[in-house]
Amino acid sequence: MKNKNINLNSIELINNLYKSIYRIRTIEEKIALIYPTDQIKSPVHLSIGQEAVTVGACAALVETDIVFGTYRGHSLYLAKGGDLKGMMAELYGKSTGVAGGKGGSMHLIDTSRGVMGMSAVVATTIPQAAGYAYAFKLRKQKNIVVSFFGDGATEEGVFHETLNFAALKKLPMIFVCENNQYAVLSHQSERQSSSNITERASVYGMHSEKIDQNDAQAIYEKINWARNQIVEKGEGPIFFECMTERYREHVGPNERDDIKTRSAEINDPLEQLSKLVSYDFKEGVSKEVDLELNEAIDFADKSSFPSNDTLYQDVYA
Amino acid sequence: MPKSNRRDRSITYASAINEATRQLMAQDDSVFVLGIGVDDPRGIYGTTSNLSSEFGQDRVVNMPLAEDAITGIASGSSMAGMRPIVVHERMDFMLLAMNQLINVAAKSHYMYGGAVKVPMVVRSIIGRSWGQGAQHSQALHSFFMHIPGLKVIAPTTPHDAKGALVASVRDDNPVIFVEHRMLHNYKGQVPENLYEVPFGKARVLRTGGDITIVGISHAMVECIRAAKSLAAASISAEVIDPISLSPIDVQTICESVEKTGNLLIVDNGWTPCGASAEIMSLVIENVQRQDKVKMKRMGFEFVTSPTSKILEDLYYPDSRRIAKNAYDLIMGKKTDWEPDVQESPEIDEFKGPF
């Protein structure tokens, strides 16, 4: 993937961002539809509404860059190139799933695409991302690690412990806070004395910026810039707080019933890009995604459940 | 040129750990050490001394006071192919890192379907004496024995300390490596080459036919002393050091119990839900002997560790009480027998502060 001299308005970029967000949204809406049938026996945390952050960021990365994420991980996994069939089979608890039916929706991984793993305990992958970045630094490898987490994670001690270490060691990594303002049903204002996450990161001595638009193009531009700063100039770590919005409940397929509180100033990332993409392109994408998704669901459906002997597999390496 | 490998060379437990670390780091670029104070002049009681001058501060990383992040940084780096050795000056501090150890490191290989490995070692030191007290002398190895995905090893001799550390660093799983502050100054014969003391293999340190005594970590030293007292009363004790607590070598222990018919387990830790409870359960489930086997457990008194020497001496199982319990267990009743008093110089001579 090219990273230099990007024209933000290039139709290729816009088409790619549109396609990625459309694809992820369609997949997650389908997951929400399938959910009541009980074929997916795994808590799903949908990213619908906040896809722009992971899609914009991952568009600026190369395959060998590494991402760590959270239980709300479908969007990150797919945006970074994670295998869809393996993900659907994992949600179905099948042996062909990315974790062989042992991880479920909350622990997706695809190391071949640099998707290093999602965790169900808030903030736990933040120090792991720093550890991975420390390995890159020791080996002088020209790659970066991006750590994705929510606004709730910034309340955890390990978030601050890691920012301090990452800044101290000038690690080649980007912190991306996907601020959807809610931890389950608790608004940020109920949990934090001040809504200044970006400022809190900046006091550790790293470049920190807030991105308000929930816009994949804007996020792509910033991450692309940050990646170059880190890889070319050694100026890591860099911190972004991306304002976004989750449309569904914290967990499960349902729409939020407080949806009327949706922030007027936060745009829908798919609607924004839809205006910039041709009708023909959208038609093509729609057909392609339907086909791919149907194949993936069929694959998950027809795959076998794990055999009994796999229960004791991989307890130890 | 092959290095000389004198087998009669005697070095301390702390030096054995230092030597293993240095040799492992020289052999494998992916091995690095991280922890609070690992490159300071004291070098974690000498166990990490001079490593930073030899390998640089990038590979001997003095860390911020952030145990949870340190552990996550270690596991993240291990997923990138590194082999980190985390060091905690006291095991008590590991309680600040339980989330990363148990929720993350222990589970990553399994919950990601084998897609990643987490080869990391967490060295932790159990303190004792000179008023270490409530929060500087806990022995929490049984916590980690409870968790699938973790390995736990608690070597007692300098020889086993070196070999167990080599095995731990080369292992592809997270390993809790348990040291005891009272063992650091112990001298013993340690080969100069790199060798492994394997997981899941106990060591019979003294053979005998009347009773099997299993001693864990520093308690093993007291068990050896107790065995000497028992010998003076014509009782031959077989003393077994499990070394590896998870996985544990139940076969060696059971074979001994089948021979002796008596089992005393002495843990360097509390007994409820502890290593001694696990070992006794395994023996009950696995021993072949049909007639009754007499069993007893000993460990720390079930209170918070006190600081006053008078109370501290009551808190820990000593060789006198171990010998007495062993004797009475064999006799099947309380007796008036009093064992010889055995000195515990590593405790009596230890001067703090740490």
XYZ file of C-alpha atoms in Angstrom:
671
model
C 0.000 0.000 0.000
C 1.356 3.414 -0.947
C 1.772 5.926 1.800
C 3.438 8.974 0.296
C 2.117 11.986 -1.591
C -1.465 11.089 -1.077
C -4.066 13.241 -2.703
C -6.902 13.133 -0.221
C -9.455 13.643 -2.900
C -8.129 10.908 -5.105
C -11.066 8.875 -6.257
C -9.127 5.672 -5.621
C -8.760 6.504 -1.932
C -12.368 7.596 -1.560
C -13.602 4.479 -3.320
C -11.458 2.282 -1.091
C -12.660 3.949 2.094
C -16.275 3.777 0.951
C -15.967 0.127 0.026
C -14.328 -0.802 3.315
C -16.935 0.994 5.434
C -19.836 -0.267 3.342
C -18.485 -3.797 3.597
C -18.016 -3.675 7.366
C -21.407 -2.101 7.950
C -23.152 -4.622 5.751
C -21.406 -7.496 7.493
C -22.264 -6.190 10.962
C -25.879 -5.470 10.024
C -26.096 -9.034 8.780
C -24.604 -10.287 12.029
C -27.304 -8.337 13.881
C -29.958 -9.999 11.729
C -28.559 -13.490 12.230
C -28.042 -12.977 15.968
C -31.609 -13.771 17.113
C -31.396 -17.167 15.351
C -28.821 -18.201 17.980
C -26.346 -19.484 15.408
C -23.844 -16.989 16.775
C -23.254 -17.993 20.358
C -20.793 -15.267 21.250
C -21.307 -11.769 22.683
C -21.035 -9.361 19.736
C -20.008 -5.724 20.202
C -20.856 -3.959 16.968
C -18.944 -0.997 15.560
C -21.814 0.308 13.410
C -21.436 4.100 13.289
C -17.780 4.181 14.265
C -16.177 2.340 11.325
C -14.437 5.473 10.034
C -11.791 5.334 12.752
C -10.447 1.856 12.052
C -11.024 2.063 8.289
C -9.328 5.458 7.956
C -6.424 4.422 10.156
C -5.796 1.016 8.605
C -5.853 2.494 5.077
C -2.653 4.318 6.060
C -0.888 1.168 7.298
C 1.049 -1.533 5.496
C 0.352 -5.232 5.954
C 3.350 -5.743 8.248
C 2.246 -2.985 10.599
C 0.528 -4.363 13.670
C -2.791 -3.471 15.249
C -4.151 -4.392 18.677
C -7.800 -3.804 19.486
C -10.713 -4.475 21.746
C -13.734 -6.741 22.035
C -15.450 -4.280 19.644
C -13.097 -5.636 17.056
C -14.943 -6.715 13.882
C -14.324 -3.373 12.199
C -10.625 -3.247 13.024
C -10.142 -6.889 12.052
C -11.821 -6.408 8.677
C -10.295 -2.990 7.992
C -6.783 -4.413 8.500
C -7.539 -7.256 6.092
C -8.576 -10.045 8.443
C -10.148 -13.045 6.751
C -13.961 -12.797 6.666
C -14.664 -16.510 6.389
C -12.486 -17.216 9.405
C -14.264 -14.488 11.355
C -17.770 -15.701 10.567
C -16.821 -19.288 11.364
C -15.354 -18.097 14.657
C -18.621 -16.339 15.525
C -20.429 -19.591 14.741
C -18.050 -21.487 17.042
C -16.732 -23.638 14.224
C -13.402 -25.431 13.854
C -12.578 -23.321 10.794
C -12.776 -20.107 12.800
C -9.673 -17.967 13.196
C -9.245 -19.262 16.743
C -10.666 -22.736 16.088
C -13.820 -21.906 18.021
C -11.971 -20.894 21.189
C -12.008 -17.121 20.880
C -15.349 -16.009 19.515
C -16.233 -12.472 18.504
C -14.164 -10.836 21.245
C -10.811 -12.484 20.459
C -10.356 -12.172 16.710
C -6.846 -12.499 15.357
C -5.176 -12.768 11.944
C -1.425 -12.552 12.360
C -0.892 -12.884 8.591
C -2.517 -9.449 8.238
C -0.985 -7.898 11.333
C -4.174 -8.203 13.371
C -2.558 -9.220 16.627
C -5.571 -9.778 18.822
C -8.565 -8.387 20.591
C -9.197 -8.568 24.312
C -12.396 -8.530 26.349
C -10.903 -6.790 29.378
C -10.762 -3.034 28.848
C -7.313 -1.546 28.163
C -5.434 -4.849 28.321
C -3.996 -4.733 24.798
C -2.571 -1.211 25.232
C 0.640 -2.362 26.986
C 0.898 -5.343 24.636
C 0.919 -2.949 21.690
C 3.745 -1.045 23.385
C 5.638 -4.304 23.926
C 5.291 -5.170 20.261
C 6.494 -1.672 19.345
C 9.455 -2.120 21.695
C 10.395 -5.259 19.715
C 10.231 -3.241 16.464
C 12.474 -0.628 18.041
C 15.025 -3.171 19.267
C 15.169 -4.731 15.806
C 15.190 -1.332 14.070
C 12.281 -2.560 11.984
C 10.505 0.094 9.863
C 7.033 -0.745 11.047
C 4.604 0.711 13.512
C 2.034 -0.613 15.942
C -1.378 0.993 16.357
C -3.241 0.501 19.613
C -7.024 0.992 19.389
C -9.124 1.454 22.525
C -12.192 3.309 23.734
C -12.700 6.333 25.959
C -13.359 4.045 28.920
C -9.862 2.591 28.630
C -8.339 5.994 29.326
C -9.653 5.642 32.888
C -7.608 2.505 33.498
C -4.252 2.709 35.242
C -2.473 0.656 32.611
C -3.364 3.248 29.966
C -1.317 5.855 31.818
C 1.439 3.376 32.669
C 1.797 2.553 28.992
C 1.684 6.130 27.678
C 4.480 7.018 30.071
C 6.621 4.076 28.933
C 5.902 4.619 25.228
C 6.844 8.309 25.449
C 9.900 7.542 27.579
C 11.215 5.028 25.033
C 9.955 6.942 21.949
C 8.202 3.852 20.670
C 7.111 3.505 17.043
C 3.416 3.415 17.778
C 0.175 5.329 17.468
C -2.492 5.383 20.144
C -6.004 5.715 18.728
C -8.784 6.433 21.191
C -12.142 5.701 19.587
C -14.197 8.044 21.700
C -17.856 7.050 21.333
C -18.483 8.712 24.691
C -20.124 5.706 26.273
C -18.924 2.907 28.488
C -21.925 0.591 28.177
C -24.590 3.142 29.220
C -22.446 5.592 31.168
C -21.589 8.833 29.424
C -18.036 10.151 29.578
C -19.223 13.075 31.699
C -20.383 10.642 34.386
C -16.991 8.969 34.453
C -14.355 11.591 33.795
C -13.728 14.860 35.602
C -12.945 16.536 32.315
C -13.421 15.594 28.674
C -9.773 16.316 27.896
C -8.395 12.926 26.856
C -6.138 14.496 24.220
C -4.632 16.915 26.738
C -4.055 14.109 29.210
C -2.064 12.215 26.581
C -0.078 15.292 25.593
C 1.329 15.794 29.090
C 3.371 12.628 28.620
C 5.251 14.534 25.952
C 3.794 13.083 22.798
C 2.073 14.779 19.885
C -1.635 14.496 20.643
C -4.538 15.543 18.500
C -8.302 15.383 18.556
C -10.151 14.525 15.344
C -13.780 15.607 15.511
C -15.285 14.675 12.182
C -15.879 10.890 12.345
C -14.579 11.095 8.810
C -12.455 8.316 7.317
C -10.619 10.710 4.975
C -9.571 12.995 7.812
C -8.474 10.066 9.963
C -6.575 8.530 7.053
C -4.743 11.822 6.491
C -3.688 12.102 10.146
C -2.590 8.511 10.542
C -0.716 8.643 7.257
C 1.113 11.749 8.460
C 1.804 10.173 11.853
C 3.121 6.970 10.327
C 5.592 8.928 8.219
C 6.692 10.992 11.214
C 7.408 7.791 13.125
C 8.980 5.688 10.390
C 10.962 8.454 8.675
C 11.820 10.700 11.613
C 11.566 8.453 14.639
C 8.986 10.755 16.180
C 6.791 8.281 18.015
C 4.577 7.785 19.821
C 1.644 9.866 18.560
C -1.823 10.032 20.064
C -5.217 10.616 18.419
C -8.606 10.950 20.016
C -11.221 10.268 17.354
C -14.742 11.409 18.155
C -17.240 8.872 16.907
C -20.565 7.302 17.695
C -21.833 3.813 18.313
C -25.386 3.256 17.033
C -26.052 -0.086 18.658
C -26.154 -1.148 22.272
C -22.857 -1.882 23.995
C -23.347 -5.581 23.367
C -25.823 -7.414 21.193
C -27.624 -6.543 17.968
C -30.125 -3.934 19.098
C -30.293 -0.238 18.279
C -29.620 1.989 21.242
C -32.910 3.142 22.732
C -31.309 6.458 23.667
C -30.477 6.974 19.996
C -32.262 10.324 19.990
C -29.265 11.649 21.858
C -27.078 10.991 18.828
C -24.729 13.929 18.502
C -25.851 16.211 15.703
C -22.275 17.220 15.011
C -21.048 13.676 14.497
C -21.499 12.553 10.938
C -22.308 9.135 9.673
C -19.113 7.949 7.982
C -20.876 5.954 5.286
C -23.266 8.778 4.333
C -20.371 11.187 3.969
C -18.468 8.981 1.572
C -21.585 7.871 -0.261
C -21.987 11.406 -1.592
C -18.522 11.231 -3.160
C -18.818 7.873 -4.886
C -20.441 7.079 -8.239
C -23.682 5.152 -8.500
C -22.012 2.516 -10.634
C -19.223 1.999 -8.129
C -21.731 1.598 -5.308
C -23.726 -0.915 -7.320
C -20.576 -2.906 -7.993
C -19.531 -2.835 -4.335
C -22.985 -3.872 -3.191
C -22.973 -6.955 -5.425
C -19.412 -7.870 -4.498
C -20.022 -7.590 -0.748
C -23.295 -9.546 -0.918
C -21.546 -12.348 -2.730
C -18.588 -12.390 -0.359
C -20.791 -12.256 2.728
C -23.103 -15.001 1.547
C -20.111 -17.193 0.839
C -18.686 -16.508 4.290
C -21.973 -17.301 6.039
C -22.326 -20.451 3.980
C -18.771 -21.406 4.912
C -19.457 -20.821 8.604
C -22.738 -22.677 8.435
C -21.317 -25.726 6.682
C -18.110 -25.961 8.703
C -17.941 -28.548 11.446
C -17.840 -27.839 15.148
C -14.500 -28.454 16.868
C -13.800 -32.083 17.726
C -13.625 -33.083 21.378
C -9.907 -33.668 21.229
C -9.269 -29.982 20.532
C -10.382 -29.044 24.066
C -6.881 -29.747 25.358
C -5.108 -28.408 22.277
C -3.045 -25.222 22.640
C -3.243 -24.941 26.431
C 0.541 -24.853 26.212
C 2.650 -24.009 23.205
C 36.612 -23.509 21.447
C 34.377 -25.303 23.894
C 34.279 -23.701 27.287
C 35.700 -25.561 30.215
C 32.992 -27.186 32.220
C 34.267 -27.760 35.698
C 31.686 -29.593 37.704
C 33.301 -28.872 41.057
C 32.788 -25.121 40.793
C 30.708 -23.705 43.635
C 28.752 -20.457 43.152
C 25.757 -18.859 44.823
C 22.145 -19.187 43.751
C 22.128 -15.486 42.809
C 25.277 -15.926 40.702
C 23.762 -18.970 39.036
C 20.773 -16.883 37.947
C 23.038 -14.086 36.764
C 25.191 -16.533 34.797
C 22.215 -18.230 33.170
C 20.798 -14.851 32.138
C 24.122 -13.664 30.729
C 24.697 -16.856 28.757
C 21.133 -16.885 27.420
C 21.394 -13.233 26.341
C 24.729 -13.877 24.634
C 23.305 -16.838 22.792
C 19.962 -15.352 21.744
C 19.356 -11.698 20.771
C 15.666 -12.031 21.530
C 16.277 -12.522 25.267
C 16.014 -9.311 27.289
C 15.468 -8.338 30.914
C 13.005 -5.773 32.173
C 11.910 -4.697 35.599
C 12.125 -2.048 38.259
C 15.768 -1.531 39.203
C 17.240 -4.288 37.035
C 20.204 -2.135 35.974
C 20.825 -0.358 39.282
C 24.074 -0.920 41.210
C 22.497 -3.569 43.431
C 21.335 -5.565 40.399
C 18.469 -7.391 42.133
C 20.740 -9.006 44.764
C 23.384 -9.596 42.130
C 21.112 -11.594 39.861
C 21.219 -8.901 37.139
C 24.549 -7.234 38.000
C 26.758 -6.176 35.083
C 24.239 -7.259 32.481
C 23.461 -3.737 31.287
C 27.132 -2.889 30.775
C 27.518 -6.026 28.697
C 24.269 -5.930 26.727
C 23.146 -2.296 26.910
C 20.172 -0.609 28.471
C 17.908 -1.530 25.568
C 18.188 -5.169 26.622
C 18.369 -4.613 30.366
C 15.514 -2.208 30.707
C 14.988 -0.307 33.920
C 11.233 0.126 33.960
C 8.842 2.709 35.377
C 6.942 1.605 38.490
C 4.142 0.082 36.471
C 3.848 -3.655 37.102
C 0.690 -4.147 35.050
C 2.137 -2.385 31.989
C 5.514 -4.086 32.421
C 3.785 -7.449 32.171
C 1.739 -6.414 29.136
C 4.822 -4.955 27.463
C 6.605 -8.235 28.061
C 3.792 -10.354 26.634
C 3.353 -8.008 23.657
C 7.056 -8.212 22.885
C 6.957 -11.989 23.185
C 4.179 -12.085 20.585
C 6.680 -10.277 18.346
C 9.193 -13.078 18.926
C 11.141 -11.687 21.888
C 11.909 -13.687 25.031
C 11.514 -11.250 27.910
C 12.528 -11.933 31.497
C 10.507 -9.749 33.863
C 11.953 -9.323 37.347
C 10.019 -8.435 40.518
C 12.059 -7.833 43.654
C 9.172 -9.140 45.667
C 6.443 -11.561 44.692
C 3.939 -9.293 46.446
C 4.306 -6.789 43.600
C 2.972 -9.349 41.146
C -0.481 -8.695 42.545
C -0.376 -5.439 40.568
C 0.148 -7.449 37.407
C -2.407 -10.223 37.824
C -4.651 -8.906 35.045
C -1.905 -9.042 32.457
C -0.613 -12.375 33.724
C -3.863 -14.241 34.099
C -6.327 -12.519 31.768
C -3.848 -11.989 28.979
C -0.516 -13.839 29.047
C -1.857 -17.173 30.297
C -4.745 -17.196 27.833
C -3.359 -15.771 24.616
C -2.120 -19.002 23.087
C -5.386 -20.831 23.746
C -7.951 -18.103 23.101
C -6.292 -17.160 19.817
C -6.381 -20.796 18.746
C -2.607 -21.241 18.851
C -1.985 -18.266 16.531
C 0.487 -16.643 18.945
C 2.980 -17.803 21.534
C 3.853 -15.936 24.712
C 7.338 -17.049 25.724
C 7.981 -14.898 28.776
C 9.489 -15.503 32.182
C 8.439 -13.666 35.304
C 11.058 -13.927 38.030
C 9.691 -13.178 41.468
C 11.401 -13.231 44.822
C 9.765 -14.306 48.062
C 11.138 -12.264 50.960
C 11.677 -13.299 54.543
C 13.283 -12.134 57.763
C 14.517 -8.794 59.087
C 10.925 -7.608 59.342
C 9.859 -8.025 55.716
C 6.345 -8.389 57.032
C 2.895 -8.346 55.498
C 3.663 -7.115 52.002
C 7.254 -8.215 51.405
C 7.148 -11.917 52.210
C 4.137 -13.447 50.563
C 4.486 -16.712 48.684
C 1.798 -16.779 46.020
C 2.943 -19.608 43.780
C -0.293 -21.523 44.259
C -2.263 -18.690 42.582
C -0.404 -19.403 39.403
C -0.612 -23.193 39.696
C -4.386 -22.694 39.456
C -4.209 -21.189 35.975
C -4.010 -23.241 32.768
C -1.503 -21.742 30.355
C 1.012 -20.777 33.030
C 3.972 -22.847 34.156
C 5.396 -22.462 37.647
C 8.883 -23.440 38.757
C 10.515 -22.901 42.154
C 14.112 -24.191 42.196
C 15.893 -24.594 45.513
C 19.545 -25.299 44.694
C 21.968 -23.122 42.690
C 22.273 -25.956 40.166
C 18.543 -26.110 39.633
C 18.178 -22.321 39.653
C 20.435 -22.022 36.634
C 19.017 -24.995 34.769
C 15.407 -24.047 35.513
C 15.946 -20.492 34.300
C 17.419 -21.803 31.058
C 14.441 -24.119 30.596
C 12.048 -21.289 31.448
C 13.505 -18.815 28.973
C 13.568 -21.429 26.221
C 9.982 -22.480 26.937
C 7.309 -21.059 24.614
C 4.862 -20.350 27.440
C 4.589 -17.778 30.228
C 6.566 -19.103 33.187
C 6.403 -17.926 36.797
C 9.908 -18.416 38.175
C 9.839 -18.426 41.974
C 12.953 -17.524 43.949
C 13.420 -17.089 47.673
C 15.526 -14.321 49.150
C 16.984 -16.750 51.710
C 18.299 -18.938 48.897
C 20.226 -16.242 47.026
C 23.413 -16.603 49.075
C 23.395 -20.401 49.051
C 26.397 -21.943 47.360
C 26.377 -25.106 45.362
C 27.977 -26.817 42.421
C 26.894 -25.277 39.142
C 28.190 -26.380 35.741
C 29.551 -23.550 33.612
C 27.744 -24.605 30.449
C 24.104 -23.969 29.586
C 21.889 -26.866 30.630
C 18.207 -27.296 31.358
C 16.433 -28.532 34.453
C 13.196 -29.659 32.846
C 9.631 -28.868 33.830
C 7.627 -31.680 35.390
C 10.563 -33.516 36.912
C 11.066 -33.662 40.668
C 14.426 -34.307 42.311
C 14.989 -36.762 45.146
C 17.518 -34.919 47.295
C 17.843 -37.543 49.972
C 16.712 -41.146 49.860
C 15.020 -42.914 52.707
C 12.463 -45.546 53.510
C 10.416 -44.359 56.481
C 8.747 -41.171 55.319
C 8.471 -39.019 52.206
C 8.980 -35.316 52.856
C 8.152 -32.916 50.035
C 9.582 -29.422 50.528
C 8.841 -26.410 48.359
C 11.291 -23.564 47.741
C 13.075 -22.502 50.930
C 11.023 -24.966 53.021
C 13.057 -27.680 51.310
C 16.185 -26.446 53.114
C 14.430 -26.894 56.447
C 13.241 -30.329 55.337
C 16.839 -31.425 54.700
C 17.743 -30.233 58.205
C 14.748 -32.079 59.636
C 15.885 -35.214 57.831
C 19.223 -34.968 59.657
C 17.426 -34.703 63.007
C 15.279 -37.694 62.102
C 18.370 -39.669 61.122
C 19.664 -39.145 64.663
C 16.508 -40.964 65.795
C 17.127 -43.750 63.262
C 14.407 -42.572 60.916
C 15.309 -42.331 57.267
C 13.411 -39.633 55.402
C 13.199 -39.372 51.638
C 13.250 -35.671 50.760
C 11.796 -34.615 47.422
C 12.054 -31.187 45.813
C 9.293 -30.904 43.189
C 11.190 -27.972 41.550
C 8.470 -27.688 38.922
C 5.080 -26.933 40.501
C 3.084 -26.710 37.276
C 3.376 -29.161 35.678
C 4.184 -31.239 38.752
C 5.870 -34.646 38.850
C 3.290 -36.584 40.821
C 4.804 -39.907 39.760
C 8.088 -39.430 41.623
C 6.205 -38.397 44.767
C 3.756 -41.309 44.527
C 6.529 -43.850 43.983
C 8.208 -42.618 47.137
C 4.955 -42.670 49.116
C 4.285 -46.227 47.960
C 7.636 -47.149 49.460
C 7.418 -45.189 52.731
C 3.680 -45.109 53.479
C 4.074 -41.702 55.107
C 3.900 -38.284 53.486
C 4.671 -34.870 54.947
C 4.365 -31.900 52.617
C 5.992 -28.663 53.739
C 5.161 -25.615 51.696
C 6.843 -22.267 51.791
C 3.382 -20.719 51.763
C -0.070 -20.950 53.271
C -1.768 -24.358 53.227
C -5.444 -23.587 52.341
C -5.940 -24.118 48.577
C -2.162 -24.146 48.336
C 0.525 -26.227 46.685
C 0.456 -28.677 49.589
C -3.295 -29.187 49.121
C -2.772 -29.863 45.438
C 0.078 -32.297 46.003
C -1.845 -34.202 48.660
C -4.907 -34.431 46.393
C -2.793 -35.737 43.545
C -1.218 -38.363 45.795
C -4.637 -39.498 47.061
C -5.887 -39.795 43.478
C -2.821 -41.503 42.082
C -1.083 -43.569 44.738
C -1.304 -47.302 44.030
C -0.716 -48.504 47.571
C -3.843 -50.059 49.014
C -3.134 -49.808 52.736
C -3.542 -46.532 54.537
C -0.968 -43.868 53.816
C -0.555 -41.322 56.582
C -0.330 -37.738 55.364
C 0.167 -34.318 56.833
C 0.735 -30.774 55.535
C 2.671 -27.871 56.965
C 3.107 -24.297 55.797
C 2.982 -20.722 56.960
C 0.654 -20.174 59.889
C -2.607 -18.875 58.425
C -2.053 -15.260 59.443
C -0.521 -12.230 57.813
C 3.259 -12.331 58.052
C 4.329 -10.490 61.218
C 7.535 -8.466 61.509
C 8.745 -9.089 65.063
C 11.339 -11.869 65.083
C 9.581 -13.678 67.935
C 6.349 -13.887 65.952
C 8.135 -14.511 62.665
C 9.784 -17.611 64.122
C 6.364 -18.966 65.049
C 4.967 -18.155 61.607
C 7.383 -20.237 59.515
C 7.715 -24.022 59.690
C 11.223 -24.732 60.998
C 13.285 -27.902 60.923
C 12.438 -28.760 64.523
C 8.694 -28.722 63.927
C 9.075 -30.497 60.603
C 11.084 -33.291 62.231
C 8.643 -33.500 65.123
C 5.641 -33.712 62.812
C 7.364 -36.350 60.695
C 8.226 -38.416 63.767
C 4.721 -38.232 65.233
C 3.171 -39.021 61.842
C 5.221 -42.199 61.584
C 4.385 -43.165 65.189
C 0.724 -42.407 64.598
C 0.464 -40.392 67.819
C 1.795 -37.384 69.688
C 5.129 -38.300 71.250
C 7.574 -36.671 73.630
C 10.436 -36.958 71.133
C 12.407 -33.772 70.708
C 14.660 -33.355 67.666
C 18.155 -31.853 67.745
C 18.200 -28.157 67.101
C 19.503 -27.415 63.585
C 20.866 -23.989 62.805
C 19.320 -21.911 60.009
C 22.252 -19.607 59.266
C 20.704 -18.019 56.161
C 17.926 -16.687 58.371
C 19.848 -15.946 61.542
C 22.674 -14.202 59.680
C 20.498 -12.244 57.249
C 20.821 -8.550 57.838
C 18.398 -6.333 55.981
C 17.218 -4.074 54.888
C 15.993 -5.990 51.885
